[in-house]
N, CA, C and O of each residue as an XYZ file, in Angstrom:
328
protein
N     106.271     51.998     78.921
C     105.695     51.115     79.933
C     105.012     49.934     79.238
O     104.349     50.155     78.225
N     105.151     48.525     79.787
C     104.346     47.582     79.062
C     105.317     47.024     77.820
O     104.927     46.139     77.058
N     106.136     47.416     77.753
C     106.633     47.328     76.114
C     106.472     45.764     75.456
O     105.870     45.442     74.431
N     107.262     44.868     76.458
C     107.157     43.699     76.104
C     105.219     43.279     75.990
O     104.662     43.098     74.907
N     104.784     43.233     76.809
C     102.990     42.906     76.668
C     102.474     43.520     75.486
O     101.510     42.971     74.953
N     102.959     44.595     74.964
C     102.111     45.590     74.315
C     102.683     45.109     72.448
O     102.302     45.489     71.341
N     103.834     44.032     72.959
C     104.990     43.594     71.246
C     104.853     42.097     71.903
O     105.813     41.439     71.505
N     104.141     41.440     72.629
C     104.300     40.162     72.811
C     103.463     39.731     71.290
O     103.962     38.665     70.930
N     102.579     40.095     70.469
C     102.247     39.592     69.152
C     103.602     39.078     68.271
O     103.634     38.066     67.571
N     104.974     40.263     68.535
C     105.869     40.217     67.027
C     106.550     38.716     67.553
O     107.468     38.240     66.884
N     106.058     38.004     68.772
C     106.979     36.763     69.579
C     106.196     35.671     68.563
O     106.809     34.659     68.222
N     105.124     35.855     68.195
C     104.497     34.863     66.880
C     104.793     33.713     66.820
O     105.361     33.585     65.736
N     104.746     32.361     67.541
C     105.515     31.124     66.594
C     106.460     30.810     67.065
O     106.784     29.634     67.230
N     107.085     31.735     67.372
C     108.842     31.506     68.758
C     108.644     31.215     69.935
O     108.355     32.046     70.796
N     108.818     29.582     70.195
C     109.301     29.211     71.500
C     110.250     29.744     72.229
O     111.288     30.293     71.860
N     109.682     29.480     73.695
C     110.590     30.214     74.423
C     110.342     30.154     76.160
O     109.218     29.789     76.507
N     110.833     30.322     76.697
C     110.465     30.137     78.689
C     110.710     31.626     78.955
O     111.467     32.505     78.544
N     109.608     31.477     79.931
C     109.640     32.794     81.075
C     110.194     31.948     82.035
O     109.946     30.747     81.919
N     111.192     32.488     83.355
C     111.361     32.053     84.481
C     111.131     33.308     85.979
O     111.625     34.365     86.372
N     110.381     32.619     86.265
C     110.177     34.199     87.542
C     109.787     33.295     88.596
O     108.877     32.470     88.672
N     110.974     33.760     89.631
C     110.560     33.253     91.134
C     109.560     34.019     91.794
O     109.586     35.231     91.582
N     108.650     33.547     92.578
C     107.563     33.844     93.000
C     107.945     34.861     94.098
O     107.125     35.738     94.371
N     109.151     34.811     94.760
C     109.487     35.951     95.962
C     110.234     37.046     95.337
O     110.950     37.760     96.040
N     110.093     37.303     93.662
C     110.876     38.848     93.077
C     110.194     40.322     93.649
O     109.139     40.627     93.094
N     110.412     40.727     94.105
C     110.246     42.299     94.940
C     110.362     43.367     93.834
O     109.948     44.515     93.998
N     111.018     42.878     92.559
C     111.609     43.588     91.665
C     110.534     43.693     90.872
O     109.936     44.768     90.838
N     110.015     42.390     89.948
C     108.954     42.208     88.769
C     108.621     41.558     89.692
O     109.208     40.956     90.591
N     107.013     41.818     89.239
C     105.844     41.168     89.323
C     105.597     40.194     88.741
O     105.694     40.296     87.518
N     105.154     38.760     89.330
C     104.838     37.603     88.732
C     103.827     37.475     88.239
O     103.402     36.430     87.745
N     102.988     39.060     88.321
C     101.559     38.614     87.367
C     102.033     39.277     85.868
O     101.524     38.725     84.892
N     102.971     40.423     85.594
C     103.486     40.419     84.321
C     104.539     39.215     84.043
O     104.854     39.316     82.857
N     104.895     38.641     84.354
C     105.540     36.826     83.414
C     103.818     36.117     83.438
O     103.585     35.184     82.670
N     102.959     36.525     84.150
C     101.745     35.588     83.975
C     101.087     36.401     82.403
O     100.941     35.773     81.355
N     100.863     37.434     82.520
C     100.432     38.210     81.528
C     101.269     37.469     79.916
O     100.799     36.887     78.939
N     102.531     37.830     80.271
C     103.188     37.333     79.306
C     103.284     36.434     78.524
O     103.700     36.440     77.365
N     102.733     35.289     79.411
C     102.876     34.187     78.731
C     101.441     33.506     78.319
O     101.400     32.536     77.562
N     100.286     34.097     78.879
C      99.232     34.248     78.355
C      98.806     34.746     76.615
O      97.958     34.358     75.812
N     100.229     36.114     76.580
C     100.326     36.630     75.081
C     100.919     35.818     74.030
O     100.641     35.491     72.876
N     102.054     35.576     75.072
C     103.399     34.552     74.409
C     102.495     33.055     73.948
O     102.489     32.330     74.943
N     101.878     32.500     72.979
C     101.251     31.412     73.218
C     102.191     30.241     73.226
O     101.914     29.146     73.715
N     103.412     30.585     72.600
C     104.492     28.914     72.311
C     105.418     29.414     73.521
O     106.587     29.421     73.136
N     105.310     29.779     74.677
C     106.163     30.088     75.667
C     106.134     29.018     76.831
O     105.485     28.001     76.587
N     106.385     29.056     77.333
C     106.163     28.222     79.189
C     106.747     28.857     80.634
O     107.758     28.573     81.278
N     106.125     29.427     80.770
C     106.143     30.155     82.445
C     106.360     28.660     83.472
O     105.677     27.651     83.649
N     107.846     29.215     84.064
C     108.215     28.547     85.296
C     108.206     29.316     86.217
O     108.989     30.254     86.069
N     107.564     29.315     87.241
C     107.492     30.016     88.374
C     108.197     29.118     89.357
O     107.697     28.007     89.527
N     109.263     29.427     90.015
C     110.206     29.037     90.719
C     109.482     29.626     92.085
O     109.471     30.835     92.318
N     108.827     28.569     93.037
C     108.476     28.625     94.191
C     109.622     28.922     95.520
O     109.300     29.444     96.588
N     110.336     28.681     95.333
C     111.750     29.535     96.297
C     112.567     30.719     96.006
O     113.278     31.280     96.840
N     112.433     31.060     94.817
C     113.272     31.725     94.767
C     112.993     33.487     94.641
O     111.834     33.820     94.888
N     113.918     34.554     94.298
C     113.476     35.859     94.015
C     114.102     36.127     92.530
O     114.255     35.366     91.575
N     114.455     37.738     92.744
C     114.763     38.115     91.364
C     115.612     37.513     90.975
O     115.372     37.003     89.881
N     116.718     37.279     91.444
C     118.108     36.451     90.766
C     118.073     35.275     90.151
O     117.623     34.249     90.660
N     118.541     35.368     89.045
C     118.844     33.959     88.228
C     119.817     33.482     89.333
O     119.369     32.373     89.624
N     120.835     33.696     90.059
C     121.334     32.952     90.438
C     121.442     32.351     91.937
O     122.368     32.037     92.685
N     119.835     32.348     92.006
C     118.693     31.382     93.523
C     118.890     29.764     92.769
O     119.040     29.575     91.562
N     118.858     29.039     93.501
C     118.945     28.005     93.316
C     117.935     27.724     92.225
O     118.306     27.546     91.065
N     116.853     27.688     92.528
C     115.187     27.732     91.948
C     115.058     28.542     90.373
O     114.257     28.271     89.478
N     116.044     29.528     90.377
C     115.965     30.449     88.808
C     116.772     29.063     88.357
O     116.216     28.147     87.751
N     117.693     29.059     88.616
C     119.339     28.425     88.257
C     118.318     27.565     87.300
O     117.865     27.952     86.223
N     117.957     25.800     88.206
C     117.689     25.101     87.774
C     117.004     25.258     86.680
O     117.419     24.643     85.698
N     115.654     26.196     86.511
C     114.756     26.389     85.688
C     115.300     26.665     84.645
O     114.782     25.996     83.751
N     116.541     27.682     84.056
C     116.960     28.197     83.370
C     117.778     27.194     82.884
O     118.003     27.293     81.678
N     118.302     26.242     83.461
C     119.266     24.968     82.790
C     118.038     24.111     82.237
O     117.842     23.916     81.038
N     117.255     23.639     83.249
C     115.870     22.934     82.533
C     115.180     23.642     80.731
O     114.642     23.203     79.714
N     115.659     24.921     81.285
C     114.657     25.374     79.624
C     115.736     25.736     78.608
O     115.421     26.003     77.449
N     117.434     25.756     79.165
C     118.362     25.320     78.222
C     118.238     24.439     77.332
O     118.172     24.709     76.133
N     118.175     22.866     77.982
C     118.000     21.710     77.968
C     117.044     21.443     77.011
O     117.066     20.697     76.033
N     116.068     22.293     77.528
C     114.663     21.971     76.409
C     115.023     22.168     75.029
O     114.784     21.472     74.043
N     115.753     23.440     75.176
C     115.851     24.092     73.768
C     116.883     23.751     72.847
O     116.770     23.892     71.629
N     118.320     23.111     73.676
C     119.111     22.467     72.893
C     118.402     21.209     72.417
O     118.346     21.117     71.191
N     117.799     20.133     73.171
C     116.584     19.555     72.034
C     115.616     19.353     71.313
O     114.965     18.380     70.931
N     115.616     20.623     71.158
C     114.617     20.916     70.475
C     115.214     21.323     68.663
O     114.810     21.228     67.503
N     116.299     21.759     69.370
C     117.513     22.370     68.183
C     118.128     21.354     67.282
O     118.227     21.426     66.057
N     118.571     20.289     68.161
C     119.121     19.359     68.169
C     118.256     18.508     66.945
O     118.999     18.301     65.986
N     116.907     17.982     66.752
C     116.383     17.563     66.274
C     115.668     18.222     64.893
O     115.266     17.654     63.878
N     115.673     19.762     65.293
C     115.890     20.143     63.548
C     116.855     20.035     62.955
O     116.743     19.431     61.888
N     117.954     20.445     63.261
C     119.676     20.463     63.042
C     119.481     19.631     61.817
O     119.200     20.265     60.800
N     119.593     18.097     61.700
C     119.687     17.537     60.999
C     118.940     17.808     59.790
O     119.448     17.714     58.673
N     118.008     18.067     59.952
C     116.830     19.360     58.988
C     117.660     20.408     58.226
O     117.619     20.607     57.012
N     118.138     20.809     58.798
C     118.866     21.667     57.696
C     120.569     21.485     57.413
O     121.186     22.294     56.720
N     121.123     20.462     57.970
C     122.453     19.884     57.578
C     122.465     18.733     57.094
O     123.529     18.215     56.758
């Protein structure tokens, strides 16, 4: 129980997004709140329409948005090590 909260330390330094729609029945939006409280280089999107499914309109976007982030983010070390 907890596993992720209880190993959110070994996340150290690694960026990264939570996405949790605010109507999930499934998870609780106060563990992605917890989480990302632990997670310090993370970013919690709480998708105001949507539920558990990534594939609600509201996950969708968020999850292309923090694609996006991360391919430039990638993008701009890249050259860093090539």
């Amino acid at each position: 129980k907890d596993y992720i909260l209880k190993n959110a330390s070994k996340l150290k330094g690694i960026p990264g997004y939570i996405v949790h729609g605010r109507f999930d029945n499934i998870c609780s939006p106060e563990g992605s709140w917890l989480l990302s409280r632990k997670w310090k280089k993370a970013k919690l999107l709480l998708t105001p329409m949507s539920g558990h499914s990534w594939g609600n309109m509201g996950n969708f976007n968020a999850v292309m948005e923090a694609n996006d982030s991360c391919k430039r983010w990638w993008n701009r070390r890249k050259s860093y090590y090539y």
